[in-house]
PDB file of C-alpha atoms in Angstrom:
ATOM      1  CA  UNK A   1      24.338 -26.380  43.585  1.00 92.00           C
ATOM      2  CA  UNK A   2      22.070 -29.327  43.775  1.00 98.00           C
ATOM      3  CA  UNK A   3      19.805 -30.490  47.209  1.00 99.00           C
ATOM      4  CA  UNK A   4      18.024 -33.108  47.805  1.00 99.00           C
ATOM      5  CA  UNK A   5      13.955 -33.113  48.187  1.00 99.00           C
ATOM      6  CA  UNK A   6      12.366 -35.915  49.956  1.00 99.00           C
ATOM      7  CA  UNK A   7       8.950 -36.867  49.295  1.00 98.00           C
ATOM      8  CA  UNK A   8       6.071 -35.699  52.164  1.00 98.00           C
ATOM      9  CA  UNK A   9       5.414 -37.708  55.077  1.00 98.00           C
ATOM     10  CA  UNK A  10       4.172 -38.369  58.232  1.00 98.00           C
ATOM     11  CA  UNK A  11       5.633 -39.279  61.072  1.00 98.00           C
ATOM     12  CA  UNK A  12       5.374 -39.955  65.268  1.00 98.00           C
ATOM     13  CA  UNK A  13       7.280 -36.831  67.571  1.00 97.00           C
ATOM     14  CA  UNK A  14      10.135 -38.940  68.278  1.00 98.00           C
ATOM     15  CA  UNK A  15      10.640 -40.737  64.356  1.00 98.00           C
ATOM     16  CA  UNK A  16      10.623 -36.871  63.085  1.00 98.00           C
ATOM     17  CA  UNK A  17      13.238 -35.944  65.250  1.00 98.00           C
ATOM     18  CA  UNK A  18      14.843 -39.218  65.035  1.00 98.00           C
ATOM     19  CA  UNK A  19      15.236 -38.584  61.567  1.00 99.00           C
ATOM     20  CA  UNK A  20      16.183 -35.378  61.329  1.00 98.00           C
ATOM     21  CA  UNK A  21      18.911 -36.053  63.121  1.00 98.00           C
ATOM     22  CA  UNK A  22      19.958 -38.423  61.420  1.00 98.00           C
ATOM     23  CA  UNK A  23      20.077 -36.167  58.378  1.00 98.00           C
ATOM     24  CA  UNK A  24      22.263 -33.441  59.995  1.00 98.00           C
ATOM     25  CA  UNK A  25      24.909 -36.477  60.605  1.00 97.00           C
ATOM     26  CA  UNK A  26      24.832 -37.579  57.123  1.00 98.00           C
ATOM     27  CA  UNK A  27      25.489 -34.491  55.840  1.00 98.00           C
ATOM     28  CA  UNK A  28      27.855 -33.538  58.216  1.00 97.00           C
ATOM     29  CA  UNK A  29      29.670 -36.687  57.118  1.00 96.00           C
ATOM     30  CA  UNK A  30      29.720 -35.668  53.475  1.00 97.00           C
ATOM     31  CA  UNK A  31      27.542 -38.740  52.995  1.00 98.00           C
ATOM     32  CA  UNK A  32      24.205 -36.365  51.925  1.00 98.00           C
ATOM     33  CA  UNK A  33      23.823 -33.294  50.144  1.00 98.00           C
ATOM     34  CA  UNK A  34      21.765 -30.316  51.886  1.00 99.00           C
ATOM     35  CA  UNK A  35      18.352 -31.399  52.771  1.00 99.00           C
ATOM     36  CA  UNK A  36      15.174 -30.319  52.664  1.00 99.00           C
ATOM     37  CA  UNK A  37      12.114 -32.379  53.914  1.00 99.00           C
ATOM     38  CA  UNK A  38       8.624 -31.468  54.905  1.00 99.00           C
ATOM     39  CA  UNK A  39       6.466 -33.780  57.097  1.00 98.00           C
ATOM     40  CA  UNK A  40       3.611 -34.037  59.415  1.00 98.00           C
ATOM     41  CA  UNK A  41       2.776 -35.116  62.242  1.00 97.00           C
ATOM     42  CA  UNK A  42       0.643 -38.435  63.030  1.00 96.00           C
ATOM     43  CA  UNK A  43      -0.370 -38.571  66.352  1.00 95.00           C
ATOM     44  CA  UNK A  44      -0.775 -34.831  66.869  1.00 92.00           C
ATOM     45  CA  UNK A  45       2.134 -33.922  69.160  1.00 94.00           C
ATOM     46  CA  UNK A  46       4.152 -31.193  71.049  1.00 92.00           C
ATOM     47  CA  UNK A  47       7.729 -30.866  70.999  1.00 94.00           C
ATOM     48  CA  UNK A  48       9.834 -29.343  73.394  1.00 92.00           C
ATOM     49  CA  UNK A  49      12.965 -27.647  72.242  1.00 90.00           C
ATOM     50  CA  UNK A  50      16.082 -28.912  74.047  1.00 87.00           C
ATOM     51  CA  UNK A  51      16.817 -25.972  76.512  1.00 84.00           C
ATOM     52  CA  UNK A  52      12.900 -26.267  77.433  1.00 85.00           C
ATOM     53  CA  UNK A  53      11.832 -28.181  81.381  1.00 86.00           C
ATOM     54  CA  UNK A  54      10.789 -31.687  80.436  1.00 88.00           C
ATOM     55  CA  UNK A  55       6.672 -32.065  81.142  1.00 87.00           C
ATOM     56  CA  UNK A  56       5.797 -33.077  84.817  1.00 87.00           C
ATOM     57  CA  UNK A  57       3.784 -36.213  85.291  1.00 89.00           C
ATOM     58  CA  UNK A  58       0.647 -34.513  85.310  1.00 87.00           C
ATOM     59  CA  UNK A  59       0.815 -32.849  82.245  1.00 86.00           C
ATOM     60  CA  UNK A  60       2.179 -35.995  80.777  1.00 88.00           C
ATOM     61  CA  UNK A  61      -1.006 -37.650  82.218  1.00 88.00           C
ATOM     62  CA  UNK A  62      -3.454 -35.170  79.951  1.00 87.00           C
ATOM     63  CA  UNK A  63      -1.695 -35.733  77.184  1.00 86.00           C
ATOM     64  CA  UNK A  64      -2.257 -39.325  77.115  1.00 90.00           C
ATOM     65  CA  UNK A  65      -5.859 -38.784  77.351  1.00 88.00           C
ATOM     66  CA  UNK A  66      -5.794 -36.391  74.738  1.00 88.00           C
ATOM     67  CA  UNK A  67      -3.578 -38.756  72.366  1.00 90.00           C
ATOM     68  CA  UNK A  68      -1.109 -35.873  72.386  1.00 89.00           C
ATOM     69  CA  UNK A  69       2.333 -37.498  70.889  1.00 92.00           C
ATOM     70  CA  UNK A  70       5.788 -35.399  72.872  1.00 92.00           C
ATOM     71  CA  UNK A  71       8.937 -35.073  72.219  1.00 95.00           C
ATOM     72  CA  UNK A  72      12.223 -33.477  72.826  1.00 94.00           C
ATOM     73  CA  UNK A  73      13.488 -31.619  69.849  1.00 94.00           C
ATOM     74  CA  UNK A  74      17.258 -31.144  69.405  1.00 94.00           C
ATOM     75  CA  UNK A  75      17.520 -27.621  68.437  1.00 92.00           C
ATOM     76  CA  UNK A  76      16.399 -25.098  71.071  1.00 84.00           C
ATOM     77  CA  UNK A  77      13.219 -22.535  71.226  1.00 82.00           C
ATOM     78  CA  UNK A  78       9.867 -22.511  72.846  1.00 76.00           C
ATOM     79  CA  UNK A  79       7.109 -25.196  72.775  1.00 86.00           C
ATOM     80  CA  UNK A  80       5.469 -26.001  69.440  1.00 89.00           C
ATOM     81  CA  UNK A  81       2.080 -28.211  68.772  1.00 90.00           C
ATOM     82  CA  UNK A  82       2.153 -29.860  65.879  1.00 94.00           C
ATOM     83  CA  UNK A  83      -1.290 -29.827  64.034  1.00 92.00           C
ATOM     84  CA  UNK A  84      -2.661 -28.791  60.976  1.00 91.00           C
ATOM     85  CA  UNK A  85       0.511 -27.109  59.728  1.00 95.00           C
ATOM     86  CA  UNK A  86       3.490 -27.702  57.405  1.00 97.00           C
ATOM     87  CA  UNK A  87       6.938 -28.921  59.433  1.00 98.00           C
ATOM     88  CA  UNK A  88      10.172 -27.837  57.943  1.00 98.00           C
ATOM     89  CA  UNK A  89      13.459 -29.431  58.181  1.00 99.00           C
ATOM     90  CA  UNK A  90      16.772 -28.194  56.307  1.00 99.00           C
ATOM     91  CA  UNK A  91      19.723 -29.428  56.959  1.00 99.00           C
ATOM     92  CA  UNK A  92      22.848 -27.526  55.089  1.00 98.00           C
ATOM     93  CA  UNK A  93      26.119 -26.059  56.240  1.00 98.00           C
ATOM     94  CA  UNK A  94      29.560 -23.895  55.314  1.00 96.00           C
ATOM     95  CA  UNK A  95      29.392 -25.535  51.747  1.00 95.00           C
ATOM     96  CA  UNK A  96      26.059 -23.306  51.082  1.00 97.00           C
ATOM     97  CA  UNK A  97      27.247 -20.560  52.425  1.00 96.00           C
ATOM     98  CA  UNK A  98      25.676 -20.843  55.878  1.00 96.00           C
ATOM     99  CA  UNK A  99      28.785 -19.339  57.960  1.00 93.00           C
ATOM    100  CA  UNK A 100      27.019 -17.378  60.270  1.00 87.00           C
ATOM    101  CA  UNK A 101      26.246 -15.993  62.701  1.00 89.00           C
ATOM    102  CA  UNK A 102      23.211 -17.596  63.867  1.00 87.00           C
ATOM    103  CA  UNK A 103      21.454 -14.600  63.096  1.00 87.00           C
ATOM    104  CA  UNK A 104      22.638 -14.091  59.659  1.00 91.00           C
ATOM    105  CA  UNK A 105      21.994 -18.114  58.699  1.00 93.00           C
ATOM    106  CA  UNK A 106      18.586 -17.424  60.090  1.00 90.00           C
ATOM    107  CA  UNK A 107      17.852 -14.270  57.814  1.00 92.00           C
ATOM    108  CA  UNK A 108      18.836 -16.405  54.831  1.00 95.00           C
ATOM    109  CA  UNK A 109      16.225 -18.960  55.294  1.00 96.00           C
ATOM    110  CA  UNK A 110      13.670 -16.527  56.369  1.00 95.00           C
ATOM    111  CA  UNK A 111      14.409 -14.387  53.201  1.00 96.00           C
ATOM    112  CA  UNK A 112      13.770 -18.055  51.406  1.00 97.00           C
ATOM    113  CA  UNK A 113      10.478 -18.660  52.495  1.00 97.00           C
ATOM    114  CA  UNK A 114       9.630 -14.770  52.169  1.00 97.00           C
ATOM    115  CA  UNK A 115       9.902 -15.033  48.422  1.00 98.00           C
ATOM    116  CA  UNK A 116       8.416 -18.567  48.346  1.00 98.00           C
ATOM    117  CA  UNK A 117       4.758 -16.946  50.162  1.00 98.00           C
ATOM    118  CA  UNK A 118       5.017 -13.923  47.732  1.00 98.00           C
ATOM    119  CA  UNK A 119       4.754 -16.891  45.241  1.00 98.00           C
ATOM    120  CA  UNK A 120       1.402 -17.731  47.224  1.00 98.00           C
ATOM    121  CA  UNK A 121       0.403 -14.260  46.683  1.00 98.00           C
ATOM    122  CA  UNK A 122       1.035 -13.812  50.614  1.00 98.00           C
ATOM    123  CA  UNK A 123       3.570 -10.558  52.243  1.00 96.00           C
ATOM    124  CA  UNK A 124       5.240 -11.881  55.162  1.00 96.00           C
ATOM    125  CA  UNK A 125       7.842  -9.769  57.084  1.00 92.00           C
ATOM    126  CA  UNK A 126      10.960 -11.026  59.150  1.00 90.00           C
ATOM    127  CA  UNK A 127      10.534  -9.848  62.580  1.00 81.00           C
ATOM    128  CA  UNK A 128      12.987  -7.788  63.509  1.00 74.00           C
ATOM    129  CA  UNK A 129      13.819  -9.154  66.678  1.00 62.00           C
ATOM    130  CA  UNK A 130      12.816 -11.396  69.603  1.00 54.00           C
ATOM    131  CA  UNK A 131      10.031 -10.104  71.781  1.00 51.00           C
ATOM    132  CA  UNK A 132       9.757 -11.352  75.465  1.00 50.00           C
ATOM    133  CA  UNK A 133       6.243 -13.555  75.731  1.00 46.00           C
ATOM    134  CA  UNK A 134       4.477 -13.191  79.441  1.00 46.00           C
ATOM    135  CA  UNK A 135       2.861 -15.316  80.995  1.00 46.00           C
ATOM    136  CA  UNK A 136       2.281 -18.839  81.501  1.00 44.00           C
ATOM    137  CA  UNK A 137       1.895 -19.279  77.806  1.00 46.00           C
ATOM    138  CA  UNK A 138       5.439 -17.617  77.162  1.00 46.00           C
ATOM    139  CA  UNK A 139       6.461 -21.459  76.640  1.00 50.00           C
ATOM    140  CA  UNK A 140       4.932 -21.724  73.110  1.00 46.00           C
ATOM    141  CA  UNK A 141       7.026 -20.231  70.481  1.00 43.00           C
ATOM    142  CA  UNK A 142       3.890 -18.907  69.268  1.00 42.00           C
ATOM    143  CA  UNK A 143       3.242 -16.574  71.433  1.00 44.00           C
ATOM    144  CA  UNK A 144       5.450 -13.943  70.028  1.00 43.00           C
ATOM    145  CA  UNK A 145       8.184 -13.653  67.099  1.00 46.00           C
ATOM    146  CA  UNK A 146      11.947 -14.073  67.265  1.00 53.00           C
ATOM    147  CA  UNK A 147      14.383 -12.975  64.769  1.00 55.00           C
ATOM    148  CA  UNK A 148      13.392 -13.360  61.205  1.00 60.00           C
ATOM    149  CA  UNK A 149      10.785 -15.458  61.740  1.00 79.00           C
ATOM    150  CA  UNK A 150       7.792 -14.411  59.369  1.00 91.00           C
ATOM    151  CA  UNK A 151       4.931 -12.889  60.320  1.00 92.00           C
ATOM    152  CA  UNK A 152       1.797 -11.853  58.505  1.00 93.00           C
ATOM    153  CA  UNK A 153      -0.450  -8.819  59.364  1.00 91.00           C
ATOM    154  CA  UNK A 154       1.540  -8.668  62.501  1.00 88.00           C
ATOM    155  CA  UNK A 155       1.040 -12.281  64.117  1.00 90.00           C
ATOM    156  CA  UNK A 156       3.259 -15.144  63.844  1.00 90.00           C
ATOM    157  CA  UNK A 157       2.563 -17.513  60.580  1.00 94.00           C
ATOM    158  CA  UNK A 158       6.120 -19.398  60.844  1.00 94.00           C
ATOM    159  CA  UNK A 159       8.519 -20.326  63.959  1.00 89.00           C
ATOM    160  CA  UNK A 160      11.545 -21.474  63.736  1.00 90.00           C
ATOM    161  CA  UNK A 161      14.855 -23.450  65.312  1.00 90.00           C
ATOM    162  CA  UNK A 162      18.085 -24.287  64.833  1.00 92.00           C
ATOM    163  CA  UNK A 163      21.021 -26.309  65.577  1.00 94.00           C
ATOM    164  CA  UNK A 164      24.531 -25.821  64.611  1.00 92.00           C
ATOM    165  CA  UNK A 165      26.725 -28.980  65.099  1.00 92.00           C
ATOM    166  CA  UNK A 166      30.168 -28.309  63.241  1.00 91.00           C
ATOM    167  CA  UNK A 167      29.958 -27.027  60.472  1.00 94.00           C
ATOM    168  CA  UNK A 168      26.476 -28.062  59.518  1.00 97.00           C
ATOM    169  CA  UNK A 169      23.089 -26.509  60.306  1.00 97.00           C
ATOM    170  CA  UNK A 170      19.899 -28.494  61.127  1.00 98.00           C
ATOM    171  CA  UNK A 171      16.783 -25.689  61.251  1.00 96.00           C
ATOM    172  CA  UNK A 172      13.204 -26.528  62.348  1.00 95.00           C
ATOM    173  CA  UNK A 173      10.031 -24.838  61.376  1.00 94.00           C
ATOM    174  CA  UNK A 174       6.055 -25.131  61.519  1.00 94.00           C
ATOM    175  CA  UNK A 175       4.228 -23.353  59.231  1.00 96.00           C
ATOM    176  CA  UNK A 176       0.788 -22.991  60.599  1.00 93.00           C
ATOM    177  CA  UNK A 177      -1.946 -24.114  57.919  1.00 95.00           C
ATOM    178  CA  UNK A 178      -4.863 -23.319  60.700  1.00 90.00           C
ATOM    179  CA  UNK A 179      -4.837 -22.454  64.270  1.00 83.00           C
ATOM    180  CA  UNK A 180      -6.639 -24.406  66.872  1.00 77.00           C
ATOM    181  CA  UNK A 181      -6.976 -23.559  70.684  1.00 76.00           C
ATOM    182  CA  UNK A 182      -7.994 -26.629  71.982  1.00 72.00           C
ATOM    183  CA  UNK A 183      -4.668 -27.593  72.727  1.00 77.00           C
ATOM    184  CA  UNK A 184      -3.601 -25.191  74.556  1.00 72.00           C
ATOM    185  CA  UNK A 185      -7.062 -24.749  76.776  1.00 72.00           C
ATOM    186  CA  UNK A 186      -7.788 -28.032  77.060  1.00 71.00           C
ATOM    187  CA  UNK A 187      -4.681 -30.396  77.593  1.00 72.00           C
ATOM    188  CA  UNK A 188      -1.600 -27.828  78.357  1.00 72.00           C
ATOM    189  CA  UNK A 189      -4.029 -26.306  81.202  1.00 62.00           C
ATOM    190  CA  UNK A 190      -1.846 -23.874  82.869  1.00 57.00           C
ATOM    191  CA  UNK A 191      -2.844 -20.920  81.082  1.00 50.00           C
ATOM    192  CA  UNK A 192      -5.106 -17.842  83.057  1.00 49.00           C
ATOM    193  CA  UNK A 193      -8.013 -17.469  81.820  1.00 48.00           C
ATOM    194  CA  UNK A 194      -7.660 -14.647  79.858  1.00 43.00           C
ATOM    195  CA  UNK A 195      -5.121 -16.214  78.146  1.00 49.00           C
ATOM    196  CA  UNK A 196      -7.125 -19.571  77.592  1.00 50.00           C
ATOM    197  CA  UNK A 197      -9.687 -17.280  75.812  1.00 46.00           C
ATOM    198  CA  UNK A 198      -7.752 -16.054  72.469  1.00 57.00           C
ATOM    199  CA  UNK A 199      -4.696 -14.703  73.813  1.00 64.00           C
ATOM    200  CA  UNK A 200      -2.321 -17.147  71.648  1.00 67.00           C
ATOM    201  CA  UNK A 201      -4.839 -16.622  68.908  1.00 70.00           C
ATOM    202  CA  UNK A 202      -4.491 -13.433  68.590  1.00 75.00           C
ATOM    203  CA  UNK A 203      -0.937 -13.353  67.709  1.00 80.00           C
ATOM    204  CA  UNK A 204      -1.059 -15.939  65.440  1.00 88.00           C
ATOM    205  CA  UNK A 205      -1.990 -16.559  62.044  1.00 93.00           C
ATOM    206  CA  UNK A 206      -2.589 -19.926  59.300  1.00 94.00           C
ATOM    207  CA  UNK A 207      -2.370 -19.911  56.029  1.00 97.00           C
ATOM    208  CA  UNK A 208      -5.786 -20.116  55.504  1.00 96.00           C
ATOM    209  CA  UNK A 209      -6.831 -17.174  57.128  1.00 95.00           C
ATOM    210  CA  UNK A 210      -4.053 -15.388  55.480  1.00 96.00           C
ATOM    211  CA  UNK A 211      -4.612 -15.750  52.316  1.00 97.00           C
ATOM    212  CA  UNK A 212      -8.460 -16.577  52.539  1.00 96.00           C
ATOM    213  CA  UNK A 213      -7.774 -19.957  51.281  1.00 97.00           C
ATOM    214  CA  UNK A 214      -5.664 -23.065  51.026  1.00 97.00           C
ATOM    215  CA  UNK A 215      -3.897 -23.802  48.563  1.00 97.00           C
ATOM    216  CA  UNK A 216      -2.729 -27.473  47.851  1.00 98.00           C
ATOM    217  CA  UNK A 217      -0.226 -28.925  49.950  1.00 98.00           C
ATOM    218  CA  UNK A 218       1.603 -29.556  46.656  1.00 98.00           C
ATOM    219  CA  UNK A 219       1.390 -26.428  45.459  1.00 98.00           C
ATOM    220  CA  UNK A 220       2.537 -24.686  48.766  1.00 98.00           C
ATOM    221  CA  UNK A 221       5.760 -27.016  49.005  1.00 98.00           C
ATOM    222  CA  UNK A 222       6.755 -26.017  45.566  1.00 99.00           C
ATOM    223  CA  UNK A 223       6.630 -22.203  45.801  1.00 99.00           C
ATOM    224  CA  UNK A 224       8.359 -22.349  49.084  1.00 98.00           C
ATOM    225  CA  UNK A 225      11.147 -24.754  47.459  1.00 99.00           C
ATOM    226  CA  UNK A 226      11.476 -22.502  44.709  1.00 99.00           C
ATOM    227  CA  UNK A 227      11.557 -19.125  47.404  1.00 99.00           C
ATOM    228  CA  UNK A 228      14.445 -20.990  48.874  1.00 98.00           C
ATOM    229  CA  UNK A 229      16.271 -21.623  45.360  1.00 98.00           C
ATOM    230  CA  UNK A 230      16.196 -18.409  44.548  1.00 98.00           C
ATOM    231  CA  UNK A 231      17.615 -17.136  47.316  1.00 97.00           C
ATOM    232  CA  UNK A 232      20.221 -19.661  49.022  1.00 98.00           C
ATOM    233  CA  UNK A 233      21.356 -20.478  45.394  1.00 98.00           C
ATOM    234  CA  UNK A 234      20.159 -24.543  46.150  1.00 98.00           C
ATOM    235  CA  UNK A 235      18.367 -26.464  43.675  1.00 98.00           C
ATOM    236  CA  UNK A 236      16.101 -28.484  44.751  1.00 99.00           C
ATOM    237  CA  UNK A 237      15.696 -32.297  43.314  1.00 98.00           C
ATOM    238  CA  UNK A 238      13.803 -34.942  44.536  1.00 98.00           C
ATOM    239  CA  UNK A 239      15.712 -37.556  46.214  1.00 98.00           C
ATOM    240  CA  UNK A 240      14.727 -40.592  48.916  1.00 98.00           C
ATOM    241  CA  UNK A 241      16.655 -41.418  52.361  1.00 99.00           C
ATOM    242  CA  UNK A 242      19.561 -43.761  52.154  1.00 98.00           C
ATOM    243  CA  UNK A 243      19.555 -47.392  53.904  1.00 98.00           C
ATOM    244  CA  UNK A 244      22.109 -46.022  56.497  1.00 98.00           C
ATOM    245  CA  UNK A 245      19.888 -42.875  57.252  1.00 99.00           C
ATOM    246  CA  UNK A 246      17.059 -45.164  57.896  1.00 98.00           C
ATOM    247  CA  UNK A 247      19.085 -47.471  59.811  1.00 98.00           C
ATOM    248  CA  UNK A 248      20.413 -44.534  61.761  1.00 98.00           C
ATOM    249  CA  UNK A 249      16.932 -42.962  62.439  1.00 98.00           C
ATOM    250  CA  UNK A 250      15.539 -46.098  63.613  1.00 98.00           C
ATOM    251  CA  UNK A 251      18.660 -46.501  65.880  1.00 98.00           C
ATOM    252  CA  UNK A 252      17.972 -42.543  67.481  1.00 98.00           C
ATOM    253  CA  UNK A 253      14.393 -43.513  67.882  1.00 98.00           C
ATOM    254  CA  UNK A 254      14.578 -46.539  69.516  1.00 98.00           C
ATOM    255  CA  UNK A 255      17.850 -45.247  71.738  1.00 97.00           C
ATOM    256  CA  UNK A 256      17.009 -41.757  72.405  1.00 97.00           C
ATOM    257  CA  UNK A 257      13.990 -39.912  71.279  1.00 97.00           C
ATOM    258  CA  UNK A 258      11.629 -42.441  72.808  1.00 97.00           C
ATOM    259  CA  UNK A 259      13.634 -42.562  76.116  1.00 96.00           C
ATOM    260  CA  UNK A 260      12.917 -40.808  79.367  1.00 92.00           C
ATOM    261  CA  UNK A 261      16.783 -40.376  79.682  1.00 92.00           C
ATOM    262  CA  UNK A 262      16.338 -37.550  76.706  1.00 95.00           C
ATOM    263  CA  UNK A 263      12.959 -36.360  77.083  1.00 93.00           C
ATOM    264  CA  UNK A 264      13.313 -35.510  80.450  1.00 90.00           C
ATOM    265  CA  UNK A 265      16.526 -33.473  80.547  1.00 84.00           C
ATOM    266  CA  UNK A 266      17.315 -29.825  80.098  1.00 69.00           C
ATOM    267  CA  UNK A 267      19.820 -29.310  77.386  1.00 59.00           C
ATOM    268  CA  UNK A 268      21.920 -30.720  75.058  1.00 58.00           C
ATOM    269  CA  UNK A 269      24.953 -32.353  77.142  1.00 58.00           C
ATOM    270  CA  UNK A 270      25.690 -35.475  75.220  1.00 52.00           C
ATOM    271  CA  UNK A 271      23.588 -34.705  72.181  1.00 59.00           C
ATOM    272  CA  UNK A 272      26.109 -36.669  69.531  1.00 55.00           C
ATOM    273  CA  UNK A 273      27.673 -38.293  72.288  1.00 44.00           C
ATOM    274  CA  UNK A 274      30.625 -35.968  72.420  1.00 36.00           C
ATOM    275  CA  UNK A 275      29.528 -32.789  73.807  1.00 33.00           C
ATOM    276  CA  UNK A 276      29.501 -30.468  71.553  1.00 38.00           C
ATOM    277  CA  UNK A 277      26.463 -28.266  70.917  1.00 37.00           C
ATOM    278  CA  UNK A 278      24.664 -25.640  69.532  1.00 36.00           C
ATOM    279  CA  UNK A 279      26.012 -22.658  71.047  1.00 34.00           C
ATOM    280  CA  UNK A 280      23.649 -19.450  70.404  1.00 36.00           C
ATOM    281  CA  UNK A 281      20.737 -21.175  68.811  1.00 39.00           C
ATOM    282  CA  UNK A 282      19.269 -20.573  71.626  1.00 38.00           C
ATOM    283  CA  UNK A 283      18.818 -16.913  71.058  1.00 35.00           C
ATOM    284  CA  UNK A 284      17.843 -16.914  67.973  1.00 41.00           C
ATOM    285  CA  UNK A 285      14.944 -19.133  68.195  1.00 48.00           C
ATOM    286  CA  UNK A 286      11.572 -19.145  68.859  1.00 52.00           C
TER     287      UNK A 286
END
């Protein structure tokens, strides 16, 4: 089974999402093969999954000041900032085997991207299931794992989310390179202090510190693309975005992911502009 690789970039918070959903509707529309992209982000940005209360005016105001990009995502879980780190998107479906349940699809990927950090020379485990986060900080999905999301001497290297529209599967993930605090003290600002002092550190984890190194950006994508071949059965070719795709990102950007309309409601009502929605990925996110 052949998928298609696109080449590295970087992107703003709403162009990312813009185009990532516009590659869960081409494949949905047997117009694309399954997908796999990985991207950055450029400004640095947080995104807010779908579920998640929109930011209030005066958290919108420090992120301005901080040149902090935001976003809505469409697929559910927790709060992510989007730094130094590796962003995931795969879009596949029923074809590939992806059937469910949510929590099955999930364990597929995750046992993808297991084999691609042994690769690396890195053990990560799947967590075996979603802990509660406390606190004020309990809306970044890094503050504790979810269901086969991969952790690394027991803090949180990947997180993940998903969408199900059909009978095609879009999943998010950020694969933290380093870990940073700033953010979180300095421009989310709600956090006690105890927790503004090294509580999110300490159950997270980079690459870096994992592995006492970094390896090449190149080098990482590759090992992780061939984890996922080897276990999803997908082989991975690189490819480029069609005209329409573009056309259709540009469209979602323009119309939705840069509108208040979107990135100030709770939920996915009116996602595709027909109602339906993800239902579970919700609780299987993190």
């Amino acid at each position: 089974m052949i998928g298609r690789l696109l080449p590295w970039s970087t992107g703003t918070g709403p162009w990312n999402m813009a185009l990532d959903e516009a590659l869960l509707l081409s494949y949905e529309q047997g117009k694309a093969p399954p997908t796999l992209r990985f991207y950055g982000w450029d400004p640095p940005a947080l995104s807010l999954g779908c579920f998640q209360q929109p930011l209030n005016e005066e958290q919108q105001r420090r992120f301005r000041l901080a040149g902090v990009d935001w976003v809505k995502r469409p697929t559910g879980g927790r709060a992510v900032f989007h730094e130094d780190e590796l962003t995931y998107a795969l879009v596949a479906g029923e074809r590939e085997g992806f059937t469910g349940p949510v929590l099955a699809d999930y364990q597929k990927i995750g046992l993808g991207f297991k084999r691609g950090f042994a690769l690396l020379g890195l053990t990560v485990e799947l967590a075996p299931g979603a802990r509660q986060a406390k606190g004020l900080l309990s809306q970044a999905c890094f503050a504790a794992p979810s269901w086969s999301e991969l952790t690394c001497q027991g803090r949180k290297l990947v997180g993940s989310a998903q969408l199900r529209h059909g009978k095609a599967l879009l999943q998010h993930g950020s694969i933290l390179l380093s870990f940073n605090p700033w953010f979180w003290r300095e421009v989310w600002a709600e956090a006690p202090a105890a927790e503004k002092n090294g509580g999110l550190a300490r159950k997270v984890i980079g690459l870096r510190e994992a592995l006492g190194r970094l390896p090449a950006r190149s080098d990482v994508i590759a090992a992780l693309c061939q984890g996922l071949s080897e276990e999803l059965g997908i082989e991975w070719q690189e490819g480029d975005l069609s005209a329409e795709e573009l056309s259709l990102a540009a469209r979602l950007r323009a119309e939705k992911y840069t509108s208040a309309d979107w990135n100030n409601r709770r939920g996915r009502k009116g996602l595709f502009g027909d109602g339906r929605n993800a239902v579970q990925a919700e609780e299987a996110s993190g």
